[in-house]
Coordinates of C-alpha atoms in Angstrom, one line a residue:
M1 CA -14.8 105.4 -40.7
S2 CA -15.3 102.8 -43.3
H3 CA -19.0 101.9 -43.3
G4 CA -17.9 98.6 -44.9
R5 CA -16.3 99.9 -47.9
A6 CA -13.0 98.6 -47.6
R7 CA -14.4 95.4 -48.3
H8 CA -15.1 96.3 -52.1
R9 CA -12.7 95.6 -55.0
P10 CA -12.7 95.7 -58.8
R11 CA -14.4 93.2 -59.8
P12 CA -13.1 91.3 -63.4
E13 CA -16.6 92.9 -65.4
K14 CA -15.5 96.5 -64.0
L15 CA -11.8 96.2 -65.3
A16 CA -13.1 95.1 -68.3
F17 CA -16.1 97.7 -68.9
A18 CA -13.3 100.3 -68.5
R19 CA -11.1 98.3 -70.8
A20 CA -14.3 98.2 -73.2
H21 CA -14.5 102.2 -72.4
G22 CA -11.1 103.1 -73.4
A23 CA -9.1 102.5 -70.4
H24 CA -6.0 100.8 -71.9
E25 CA -4.9 99.1 -68.5
G26 CA -6.3 98.3 -65.1
V27 CA -5.5 97.0 -62.3
D28 CA -7.4 94.2 -59.3
Y29 CA -5.7 96.1 -56.5
A30 CA -7.3 93.6 -54.1
T31 CA -6.1 90.8 -56.1
A32 CA -2.4 92.3 -56.7
D33 CA 0.5 94.3 -54.9
L34 CA -0.8 97.9 -56.5
R35 CA 2.9 99.1 -55.7
D36 CA 4.4 96.3 -58.3
A37 CA 1.3 96.7 -61.1
L38 CA 2.2 100.8 -60.8
K39 CA 5.7 99.8 -61.0
R40 CA 5.4 97.8 -64.5
L41 CA 2.9 99.8 -66.3
G42 CA 4.9 103.2 -65.1
G43 CA 8.1 101.3 -66.3
E44 CA 11.6 103.3 -65.9
H45 CA 10.0 106.5 -66.1
G46 CA 6.9 106.2 -63.4
I47 CA 3.4 107.1 -63.5
D48 CA 3.1 111.0 -64.4
V49 CA -0.3 111.4 -62.8
V50 CA -2.3 109.6 -60.3
F51 CA -6.4 110.1 -60.0
D52 CA -6.8 109.0 -56.4
P53 CA -10.1 108.8 -55.5
V54 CA -9.4 105.4 -53.0
G55 CA -7.2 106.8 -50.6
G56 CA -6.6 104.8 -47.6
R57 CA -3.6 102.4 -47.8
Y58 CA -3.5 102.4 -51.7
S59 CA -2.4 106.2 -51.3
E60 CA 1.3 105.5 -50.2
A61 CA 1.7 103.0 -53.2
A62 CA 0.4 105.0 -55.9
L63 CA 2.1 108.1 -54.4
R64 CA 5.6 106.0 -54.7
S65 CA 4.2 104.8 -58.4
L66 CA 4.6 108.8 -59.6
A67 CA 7.6 109.7 -61.9
W68 CA 9.9 112.6 -61.3
K69 CA 7.6 115.9 -61.5
G70 CA 4.8 113.7 -61.0
R71 CA 1.1 114.8 -59.6
H72 CA -1.1 113.0 -56.7
L73 CA -4.3 114.1 -57.5
V74 CA -6.1 113.6 -54.1
V75 CA -10.0 113.6 -54.7
G76 CA -11.3 111.5 -52.2
F77 CA -11.1 108.9 -49.5
A78 CA -13.8 105.5 -51.1
A79 CA -11.9 103.3 -49.7
G80 CA -12.9 104.6 -45.8
E81 CA -9.7 105.4 -44.1
I82 CA -7.5 109.3 -44.8
P83 CA -4.6 107.7 -45.8
R84 CA -1.3 108.9 -43.9
V85 CA 1.8 109.5 -46.7
P86 CA 5.1 109.6 -46.1
L87 CA 6.5 113.3 -47.1
N88 CA 9.4 112.5 -47.9
L89 CA 8.4 110.7 -51.1
V90 CA 7.2 114.1 -52.1
L91 CA 10.9 115.1 -51.6
L92 CA 11.9 112.4 -53.4
K93 CA 9.8 112.6 -56.6
G94 CA 9.8 116.0 -56.5
C95 CA 6.0 115.6 -56.6
A96 CA 2.9 117.6 -56.2
V97 CA 0.1 116.1 -54.0
L98 CA -3.2 118.8 -55.3
G99 CA -6.5 118.4 -53.7
V100 CA -9.1 118.2 -55.6
F101 CA -12.6 119.3 -53.8
W102 CA -15.0 120.2 -57.2
G103 CA -17.3 122.2 -54.8
A104 CA -14.6 124.6 -52.7
W105 CA -13.5 124.7 -56.6
V106 CA -16.6 125.9 -58.1
R107 CA -17.2 128.4 -55.4
H108 CA -13.4 130.5 -55.2
E109 CA -13.1 129.9 -59.2
N110 CA -16.2 129.7 -60.8
A111 CA -15.2 132.1 -63.7
Q112 CA -13.0 129.1 -64.6
Y113 CA -15.7 126.5 -63.5
K114 CA -18.5 128.0 -66.0
E115 CA -15.7 128.0 -68.9
A116 CA -14.7 124.4 -68.4
L117 CA -18.4 123.5 -68.0
G118 CA -19.2 124.9 -71.8
K119 CA -15.8 123.3 -72.9
L120 CA -17.4 119.7 -72.1
A121 CA -20.9 121.0 -73.2
R122 CA -19.2 121.8 -76.2
W123 CA -17.2 118.3 -76.7
C124 CA -20.1 116.5 -75.8
A125 CA -22.3 118.2 -78.8
Q126 CA -19.4 117.4 -81.2
G127 CA -19.0 113.7 -80.4
K128 CA -15.9 113.7 -79.1
L129 CA -17.2 112.9 -75.0
S130 CA -20.2 110.4 -73.8
C131 CA -21.5 109.1 -70.7
H132 CA -22.3 106.1 -70.4
I133 CA -25.7 106.0 -68.5
Q134 CA -26.4 102.3 -66.7
E135 CA -30.1 102.3 -66.1
F136 CA -33.0 104.9 -65.4
Y137 CA -35.0 105.2 -62.1
A138 CA -38.2 106.8 -61.9
L139 CA -38.2 109.3 -58.5
A140 CA -39.9 106.9 -56.2
E141 CA -37.4 104.2 -57.5
T142 CA -34.7 106.3 -55.4
P143 CA -33.8 103.7 -53.0
K144 CA -33.0 101.7 -55.2
A145 CA -30.7 103.6 -57.0
L146 CA -28.8 104.8 -53.9
R147 CA -28.5 100.7 -52.9
A148 CA -26.7 100.1 -56.2
L149 CA -24.5 103.0 -55.6
S150 CA -23.8 101.7 -51.8
D151 CA -23.6 98.2 -53.6
R152 CA -21.0 98.8 -55.8
S153 CA -22.6 97.2 -58.8
V154 CA -22.6 99.9 -61.2
M155 CA -20.4 101.2 -63.6
G156 CA -21.3 104.1 -65.4
K157 CA -24.5 106.6 -64.3
L158 CA -27.7 105.8 -63.1
V159 CA -30.0 108.6 -64.0
V160 CA -33.1 109.5 -61.3
H161 CA -35.9 111.9 -62.5
P162 CA -40.0 112.2 -61.9
G163 CA -40.4 111.3 -65.9
V164 CA -39.8 107.5 -66.1

């Protein structure tokens, strides 16, 4: 079930936003062939790590772009469909496909989670990490915030709290 998500794609302003916040490259996978773009970006070596929150028809192209012993991190399925990928690619690339399920990790690896959270907090305090907050919403405006998320117009984070 796609819930209409497949029609969304990275818009030029989102790619520019990502570059302004440290991304070296970006690919509009709706207007460019993802496989060709990743091949160009990875060069002869290939891509070492794919962080894949999209899934769908984009996963196979991402998997094909991996370098020898690369890693494909399966984070979610924003495209709306769970992909079926040919496992011979895993064999040919000597790569790893790893599921990254945050909630399960927190439950199963709670000590690592707490350690990682502490490290992230230190990095934030040291100014090594920052988070772009696009907009603050009052609690009563939660439906408006959810619409913005659903429309995929958000770049960064939204904050909803009772004190606005």
